[in-house]
Short mmCIF file of C-alpha atoms in Angstrom, two decimals:
data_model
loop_
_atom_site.label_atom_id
_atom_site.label_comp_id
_atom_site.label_asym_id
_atom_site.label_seq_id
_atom_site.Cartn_x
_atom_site.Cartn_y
_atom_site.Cartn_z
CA UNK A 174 -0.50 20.26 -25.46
CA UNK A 175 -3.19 18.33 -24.10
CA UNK A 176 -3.06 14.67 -22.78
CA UNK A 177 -5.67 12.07 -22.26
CA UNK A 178 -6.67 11.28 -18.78
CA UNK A 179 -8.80 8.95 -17.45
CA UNK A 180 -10.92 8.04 -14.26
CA UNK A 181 -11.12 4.49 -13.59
CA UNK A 182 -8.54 4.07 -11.18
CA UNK A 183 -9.06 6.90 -8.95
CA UNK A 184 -12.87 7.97 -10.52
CA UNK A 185 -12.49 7.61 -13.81
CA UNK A 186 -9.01 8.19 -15.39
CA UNK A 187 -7.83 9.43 -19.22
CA UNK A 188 -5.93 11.64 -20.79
CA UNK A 189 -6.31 11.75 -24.80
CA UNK A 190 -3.06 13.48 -26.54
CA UNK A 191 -2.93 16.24 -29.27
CA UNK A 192 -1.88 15.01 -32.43
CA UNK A 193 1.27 16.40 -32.18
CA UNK A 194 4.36 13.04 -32.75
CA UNK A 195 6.91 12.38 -29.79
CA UNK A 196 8.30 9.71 -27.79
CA UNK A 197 8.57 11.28 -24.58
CA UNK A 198 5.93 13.65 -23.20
CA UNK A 199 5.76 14.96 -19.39
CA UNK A 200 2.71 16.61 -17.95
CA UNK A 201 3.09 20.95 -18.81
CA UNK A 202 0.85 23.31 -16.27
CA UNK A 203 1.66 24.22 -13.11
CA UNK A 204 -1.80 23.44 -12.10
CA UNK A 205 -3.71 20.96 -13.38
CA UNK A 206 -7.14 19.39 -12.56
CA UNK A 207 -9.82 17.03 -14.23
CA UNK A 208 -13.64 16.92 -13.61
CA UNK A 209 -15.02 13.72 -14.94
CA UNK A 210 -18.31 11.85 -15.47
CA UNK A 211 -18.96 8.14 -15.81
CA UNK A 212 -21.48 5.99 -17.02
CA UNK A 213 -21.58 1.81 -16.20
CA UNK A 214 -23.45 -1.11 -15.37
CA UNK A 215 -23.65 -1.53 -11.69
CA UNK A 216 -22.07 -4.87 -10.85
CA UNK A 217 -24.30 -5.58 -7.72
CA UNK A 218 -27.27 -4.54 -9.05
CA UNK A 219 -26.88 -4.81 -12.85
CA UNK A 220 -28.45 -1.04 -13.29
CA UNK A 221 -26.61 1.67 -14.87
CA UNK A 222 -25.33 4.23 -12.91
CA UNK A 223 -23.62 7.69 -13.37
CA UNK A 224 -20.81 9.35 -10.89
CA UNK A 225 -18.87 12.17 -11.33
CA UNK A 226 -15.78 13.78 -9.43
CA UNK A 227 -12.94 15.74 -9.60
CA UNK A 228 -9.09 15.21 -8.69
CA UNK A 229 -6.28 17.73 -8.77
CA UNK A 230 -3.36 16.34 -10.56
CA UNK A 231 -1.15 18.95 -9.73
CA UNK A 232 -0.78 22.28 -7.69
CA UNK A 233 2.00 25.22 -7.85
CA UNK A 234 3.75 22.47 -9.49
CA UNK A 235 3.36 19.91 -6.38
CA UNK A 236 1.81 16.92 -7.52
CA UNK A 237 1.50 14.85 -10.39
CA UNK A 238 4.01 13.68 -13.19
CA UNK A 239 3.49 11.03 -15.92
CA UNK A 240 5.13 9.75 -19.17
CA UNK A 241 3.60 9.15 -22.47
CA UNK A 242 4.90 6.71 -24.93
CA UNK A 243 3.81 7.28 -28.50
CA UNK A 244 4.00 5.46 -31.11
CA UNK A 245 2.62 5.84 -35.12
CA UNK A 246 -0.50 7.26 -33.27
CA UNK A 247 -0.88 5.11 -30.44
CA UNK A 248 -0.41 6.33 -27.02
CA UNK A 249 -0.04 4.63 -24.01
CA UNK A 250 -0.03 6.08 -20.44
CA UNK A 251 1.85 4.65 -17.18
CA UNK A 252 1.26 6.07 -13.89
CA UNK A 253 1.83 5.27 -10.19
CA UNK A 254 -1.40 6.78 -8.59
CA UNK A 255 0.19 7.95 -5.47
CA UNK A 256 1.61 11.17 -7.14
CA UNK A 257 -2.02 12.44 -7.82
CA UNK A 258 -2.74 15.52 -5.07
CA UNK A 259 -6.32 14.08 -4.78
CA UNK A 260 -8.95 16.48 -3.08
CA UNK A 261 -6.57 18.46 -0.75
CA UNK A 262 -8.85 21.06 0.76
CA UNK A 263 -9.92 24.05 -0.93
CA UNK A 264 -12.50 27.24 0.12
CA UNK A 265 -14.91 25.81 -1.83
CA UNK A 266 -15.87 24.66 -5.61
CA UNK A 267 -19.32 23.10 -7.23
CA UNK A 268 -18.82 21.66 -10.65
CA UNK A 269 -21.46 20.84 -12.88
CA UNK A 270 -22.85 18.12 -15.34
CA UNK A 271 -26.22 19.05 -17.44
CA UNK A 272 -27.84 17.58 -20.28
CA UNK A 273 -28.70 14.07 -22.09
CA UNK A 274 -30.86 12.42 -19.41
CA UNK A 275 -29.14 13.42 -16.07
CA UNK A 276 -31.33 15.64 -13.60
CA UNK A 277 -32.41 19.08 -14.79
CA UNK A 278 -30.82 20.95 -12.22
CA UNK A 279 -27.21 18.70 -13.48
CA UNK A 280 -24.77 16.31 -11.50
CA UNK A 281 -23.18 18.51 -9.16
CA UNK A 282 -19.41 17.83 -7.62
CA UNK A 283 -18.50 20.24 -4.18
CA UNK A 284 -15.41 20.72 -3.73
CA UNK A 285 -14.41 19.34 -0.10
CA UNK A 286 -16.85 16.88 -0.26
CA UNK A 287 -14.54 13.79 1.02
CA UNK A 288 -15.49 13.46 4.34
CA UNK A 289 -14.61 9.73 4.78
CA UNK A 290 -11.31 7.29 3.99
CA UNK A 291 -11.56 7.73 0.52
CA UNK A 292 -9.04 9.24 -1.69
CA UNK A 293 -11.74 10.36 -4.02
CA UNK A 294 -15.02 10.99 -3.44
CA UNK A 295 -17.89 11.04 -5.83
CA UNK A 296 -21.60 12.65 -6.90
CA UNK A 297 -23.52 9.31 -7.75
CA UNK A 298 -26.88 9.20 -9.66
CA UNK A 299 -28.87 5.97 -10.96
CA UNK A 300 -30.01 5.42 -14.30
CA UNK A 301 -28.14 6.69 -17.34
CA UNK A 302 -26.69 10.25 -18.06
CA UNK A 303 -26.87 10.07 -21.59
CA UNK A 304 -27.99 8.16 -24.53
CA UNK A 305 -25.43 7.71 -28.39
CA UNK A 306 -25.31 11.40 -30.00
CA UNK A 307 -26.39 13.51 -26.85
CA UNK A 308 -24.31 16.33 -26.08
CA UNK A 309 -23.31 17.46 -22.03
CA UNK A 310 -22.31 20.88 -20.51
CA UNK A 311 -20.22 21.31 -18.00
CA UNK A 312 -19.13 24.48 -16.03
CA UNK A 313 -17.17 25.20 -12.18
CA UNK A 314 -16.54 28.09 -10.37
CA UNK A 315 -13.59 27.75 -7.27
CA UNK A 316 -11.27 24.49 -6.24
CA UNK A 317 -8.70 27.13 -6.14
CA UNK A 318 -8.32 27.48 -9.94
CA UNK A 319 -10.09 30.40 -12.56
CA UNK A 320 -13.66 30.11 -13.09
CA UNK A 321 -14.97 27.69 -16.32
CA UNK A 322 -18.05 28.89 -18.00
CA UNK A 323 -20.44 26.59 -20.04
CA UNK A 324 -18.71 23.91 -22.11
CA UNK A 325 -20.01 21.22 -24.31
CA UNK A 326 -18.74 18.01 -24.75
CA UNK A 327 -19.95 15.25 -26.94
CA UNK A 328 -21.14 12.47 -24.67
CA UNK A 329 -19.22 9.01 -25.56
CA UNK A 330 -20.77 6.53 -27.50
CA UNK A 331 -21.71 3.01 -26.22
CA UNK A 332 -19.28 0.48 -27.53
CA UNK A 333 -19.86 -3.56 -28.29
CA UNK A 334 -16.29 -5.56 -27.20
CA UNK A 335 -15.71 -8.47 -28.99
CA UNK A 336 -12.17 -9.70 -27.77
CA UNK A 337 -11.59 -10.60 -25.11
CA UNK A 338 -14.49 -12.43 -24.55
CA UNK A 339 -16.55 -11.46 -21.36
CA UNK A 340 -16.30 -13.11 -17.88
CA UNK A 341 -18.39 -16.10 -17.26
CA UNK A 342 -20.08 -16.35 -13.95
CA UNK A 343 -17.71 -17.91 -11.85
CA UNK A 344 -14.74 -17.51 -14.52
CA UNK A 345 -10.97 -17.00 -13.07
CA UNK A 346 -9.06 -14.22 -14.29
CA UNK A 347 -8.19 -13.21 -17.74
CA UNK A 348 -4.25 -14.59 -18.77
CA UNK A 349 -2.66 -11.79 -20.11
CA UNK A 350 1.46 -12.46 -21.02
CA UNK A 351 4.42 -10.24 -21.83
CA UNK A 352 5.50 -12.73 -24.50
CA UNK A 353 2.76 -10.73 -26.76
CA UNK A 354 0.79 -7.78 -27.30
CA UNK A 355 -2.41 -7.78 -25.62
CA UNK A 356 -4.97 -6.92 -28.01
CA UNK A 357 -8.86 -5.81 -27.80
CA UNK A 358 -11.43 -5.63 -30.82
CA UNK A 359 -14.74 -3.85 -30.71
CA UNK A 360 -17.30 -3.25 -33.22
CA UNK A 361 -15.71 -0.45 -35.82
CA UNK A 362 -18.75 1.14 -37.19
CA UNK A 363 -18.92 4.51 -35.73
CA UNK A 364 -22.85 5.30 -37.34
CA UNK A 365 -24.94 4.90 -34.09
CA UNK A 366 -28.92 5.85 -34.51
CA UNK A 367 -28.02 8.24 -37.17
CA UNK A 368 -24.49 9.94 -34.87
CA UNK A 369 -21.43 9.05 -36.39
CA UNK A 370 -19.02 8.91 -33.41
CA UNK A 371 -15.45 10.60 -32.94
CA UNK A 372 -14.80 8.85 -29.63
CA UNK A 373 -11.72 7.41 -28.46
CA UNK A 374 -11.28 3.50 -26.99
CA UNK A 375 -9.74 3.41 -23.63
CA UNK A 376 -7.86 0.23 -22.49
CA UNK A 377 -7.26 0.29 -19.05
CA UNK A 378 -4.64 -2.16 -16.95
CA UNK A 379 -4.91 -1.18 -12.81
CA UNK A 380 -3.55 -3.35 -10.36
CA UNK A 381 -4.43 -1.11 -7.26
CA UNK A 382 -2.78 -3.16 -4.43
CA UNK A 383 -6.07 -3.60 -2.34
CA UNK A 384 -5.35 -5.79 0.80
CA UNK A 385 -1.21 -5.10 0.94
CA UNK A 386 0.07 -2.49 3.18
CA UNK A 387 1.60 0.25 1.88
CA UNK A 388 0.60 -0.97 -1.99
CA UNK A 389 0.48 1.90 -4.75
CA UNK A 390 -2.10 1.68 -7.50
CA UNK A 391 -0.89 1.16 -11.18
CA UNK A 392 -2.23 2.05 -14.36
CA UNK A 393 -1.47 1.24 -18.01
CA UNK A 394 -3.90 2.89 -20.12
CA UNK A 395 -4.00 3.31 -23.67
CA UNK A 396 -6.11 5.30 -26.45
CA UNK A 397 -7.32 3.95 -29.62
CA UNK A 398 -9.18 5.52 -32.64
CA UNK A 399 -13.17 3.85 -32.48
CA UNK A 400 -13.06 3.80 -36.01
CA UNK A 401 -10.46 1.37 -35.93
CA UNK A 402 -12.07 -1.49 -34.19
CA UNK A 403 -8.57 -3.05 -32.97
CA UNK A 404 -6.55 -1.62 -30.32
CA UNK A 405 -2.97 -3.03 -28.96
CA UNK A 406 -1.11 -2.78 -25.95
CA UNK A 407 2.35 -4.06 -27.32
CA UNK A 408 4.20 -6.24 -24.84
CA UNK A 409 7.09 -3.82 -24.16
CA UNK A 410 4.61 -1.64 -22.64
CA UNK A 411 2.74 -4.71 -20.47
CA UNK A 412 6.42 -5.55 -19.30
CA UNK A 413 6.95 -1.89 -18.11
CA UNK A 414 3.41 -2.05 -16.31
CA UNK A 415 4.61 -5.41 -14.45
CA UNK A 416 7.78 -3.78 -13.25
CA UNK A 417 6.43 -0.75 -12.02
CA UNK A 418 3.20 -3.01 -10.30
CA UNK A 419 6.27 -4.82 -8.48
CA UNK A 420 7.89 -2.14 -7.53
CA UNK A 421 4.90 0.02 -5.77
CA UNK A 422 3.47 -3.76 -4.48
CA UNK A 423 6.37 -5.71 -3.40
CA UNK A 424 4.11 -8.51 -2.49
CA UNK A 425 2.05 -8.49 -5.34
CA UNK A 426 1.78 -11.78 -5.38
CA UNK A 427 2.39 -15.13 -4.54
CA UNK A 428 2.29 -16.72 -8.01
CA UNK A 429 4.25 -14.20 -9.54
CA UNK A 430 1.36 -12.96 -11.00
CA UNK A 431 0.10 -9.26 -11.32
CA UNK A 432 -3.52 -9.08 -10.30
CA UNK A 433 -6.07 -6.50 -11.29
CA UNK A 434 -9.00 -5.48 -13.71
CA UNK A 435 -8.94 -4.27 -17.01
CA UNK A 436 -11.35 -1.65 -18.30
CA UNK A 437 -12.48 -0.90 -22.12
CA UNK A 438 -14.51 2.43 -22.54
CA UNK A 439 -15.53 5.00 -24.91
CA UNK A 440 -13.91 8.51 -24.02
CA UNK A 441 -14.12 12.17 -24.91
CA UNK A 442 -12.28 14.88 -23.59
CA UNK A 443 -12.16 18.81 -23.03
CA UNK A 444 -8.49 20.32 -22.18
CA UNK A 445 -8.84 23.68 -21.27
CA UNK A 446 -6.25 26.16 -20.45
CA UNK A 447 -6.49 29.38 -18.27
CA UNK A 448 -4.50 31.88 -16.95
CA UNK A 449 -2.55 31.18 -13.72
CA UNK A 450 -0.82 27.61 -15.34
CA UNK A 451 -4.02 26.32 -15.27
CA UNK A 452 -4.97 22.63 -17.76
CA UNK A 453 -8.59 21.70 -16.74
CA UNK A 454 -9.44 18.77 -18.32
CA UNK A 455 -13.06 17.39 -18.42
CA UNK A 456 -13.77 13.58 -19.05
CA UNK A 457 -16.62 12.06 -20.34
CA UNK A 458 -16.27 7.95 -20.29
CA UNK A 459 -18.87 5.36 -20.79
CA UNK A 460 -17.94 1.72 -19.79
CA UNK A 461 -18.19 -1.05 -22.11
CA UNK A 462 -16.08 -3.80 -20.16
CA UNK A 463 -14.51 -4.40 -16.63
CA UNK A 464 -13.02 -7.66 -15.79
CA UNK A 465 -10.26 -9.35 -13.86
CA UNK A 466 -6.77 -10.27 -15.49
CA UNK A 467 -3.63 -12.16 -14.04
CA UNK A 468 -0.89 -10.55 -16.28
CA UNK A 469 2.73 -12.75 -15.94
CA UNK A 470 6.08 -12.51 -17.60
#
C-alpha cells in the first residue's frame, strides 16, 4: 500500500495513498526511499528552476514512521521531520531524471553527495524540466537498495491558485485559525493544451523551526483530487499540526503564533516495491504557490 510523499520540507515532500479506506495507516517496508524532482519559480531571481534529490525514509526498519488520517477520500499527512534517516552514507548510487526539457544526458542525483551542513542535498538545473502533458523517466542503480530500471512518470501539470490570494510585496503573513478549516481553490479544469491531467493538489503546512536551537521541522500536508478545484484542511487536523509544532519548537513563538510557509503544488507519484522490503517512491511536483502563514488557536 502506497502513500503519498512529498519534498518540500526536506527537498520536496509527498506521499499520495492507494485508494484503499482507513483511519489509521503507518508506513509498511522495512526500507524505504524516495527520489524526487521539483519544478518552481526562483524567489531571488524570478526564473524557474528544477532540483532533484533523494532521502531515505527508512532502513532495516531504523528510521521513519508517520500517520495518515483519512477521511471520505481525503488524506492528510503529519510528520516530525527529524525521524527521516536523510542521506546516511552509502557505497555509492546515481539516480536519474530524463525527458520533457531537462538536459539530454538527464538530472542526475549521486548518492553521498552531501558534503556540507545540509540535511539534504540537491542536483539543481535552471530553466524548466518539463512543459503540461510531457512524460519523465527515471531509473537508479545502488543507495544500498535493488537496482530500478526505466520508469515513466507523467510530469505534473501547472496549476492556477485562486484562494488564498497571493502575497503582496511587502504583505505580512497569511492568518490561518483552528476555529475553521483552511481551505484552497484552484482552477478545476484538468484539459491543458490538449492533456487532460490526473494530478494530485498538494497543500503543504511546514513550520521548520529555523533560528531556535534544537527546533524540529513540521509538516501537515494534504492531497486533493485536481479535478476538484477545492481542497480542505479541516481544523481538527490544523489543531493537531499546532500541537505537534509546539511540542518539537518549544519557543515557537512569542505571539503564540505558529510561523511557517505553506506550499500548493501539482504532484504525481511512482511507488515501487522490490525485493529485500524495499518501497521506492519517485516524486514528481511542480509548484504553484509558496507563501508565509501565522497559524493560531
Amino acid at each position: 500500500m502506497g502513500a503519498p510523499y512529498s519534498l518540500f520540507a526536506s527537498i520536496t515532500a509527498i506521499l499520495v495513498l492507494s485508494a484503499c479506506s482507513f483511519e489509521q495507516h503507518e508506513a509498511v517496508g522495512e526500507n524505504q526511499i524516495v527520489f524526487g524532482i521539483t519544478q518552481s519559480i526562483s524567489a531571488d531571481t524570478g526564473q524557474p528552476t528544477t532540483k532533484a534529490a533523494y532521502e531515505l525514509l527508512e532502513l532495516d526498519s531504523q528510521g521513519w514512521k508517520t500517520r495518515a488520517f483519512v477521511d471520505h477520500g481525503r488524506s492528510c499527512w503529519l510528520e516530525r521531520l527529524d525521524s527521516r534517516l536523510g542521506q546516511p552514507r552509502v557505497e555509492s548510487g546515481v539516480a536519474t531524471f530524463r525527458g520533457g526539457s531537462l538536459p539530454t544526458t538527464g538530472l542526475a542525483v549521486l548518492a553521498n553527495a552531501n558534503t556540507n551542513d545540509s540535511r539534504v542535498a540537491e542536483a539543481v538545473v535552471s530553466g524548466s524540466a518539463w512543459a503540461d502533458g510531457d512524460t519523465l523517466t527515471f531509473e537508479a542503480h545502488g543507495f544500498a537498495m535493488p537496482n530500478v530500471g526505466r520508469v515513466r512518470l507523467q510530469a505534473p501539470s501547472t496549476l492556477a491558485v485562486a484562494t488564498p490570494a497571493p502575497p503582496s510585496a511587502g504583505a505580512s503573513e497569511l492568518a490561518i485559525s483552528t476555529k475553521g478549516d483552511f481551505t484552497v481553490t484552484w482552477a478545476s479544469d484538468e484539459a491543458k493544451g490538449g492533456h487532460v491531467s490526473s494530478d494530485k493538489v498538494a497543500v503543504v503546512l511546514e513550520a521548520d523551526g529555523a533560528g531556535q536551537a534544537g527546533a524540529t521541522a513540521v509538516e501537515l500536508r494534504c492531497f486533493f483530487e485536481r479535478s476538484a478545484g477545492t481542497g480542505v484542511v479541516p481544523k481538527d487536523e490544523l489543531s493537531a499540526f499546532l500541537t505537534a509544532t509546539r511540542q518539537a519548537q518549544p519557543s515557537t513563538s512569542q505571539d503564540g503564533a505558529v510561523h511557517g510557509k505553506l506550499t500548493v503544488a501539482t504532484h504525481t507519484q511512482k511507488s515501487l516495491t522490490r525485493p529485500g522490503g524495499w518501497v521506492i517512491y519517485v516524486v514528481a511536483e511542480a509548484m504553484a504557490r509558496e507563501q508565509p502563514f501565522a497559524a493560531r488557536d
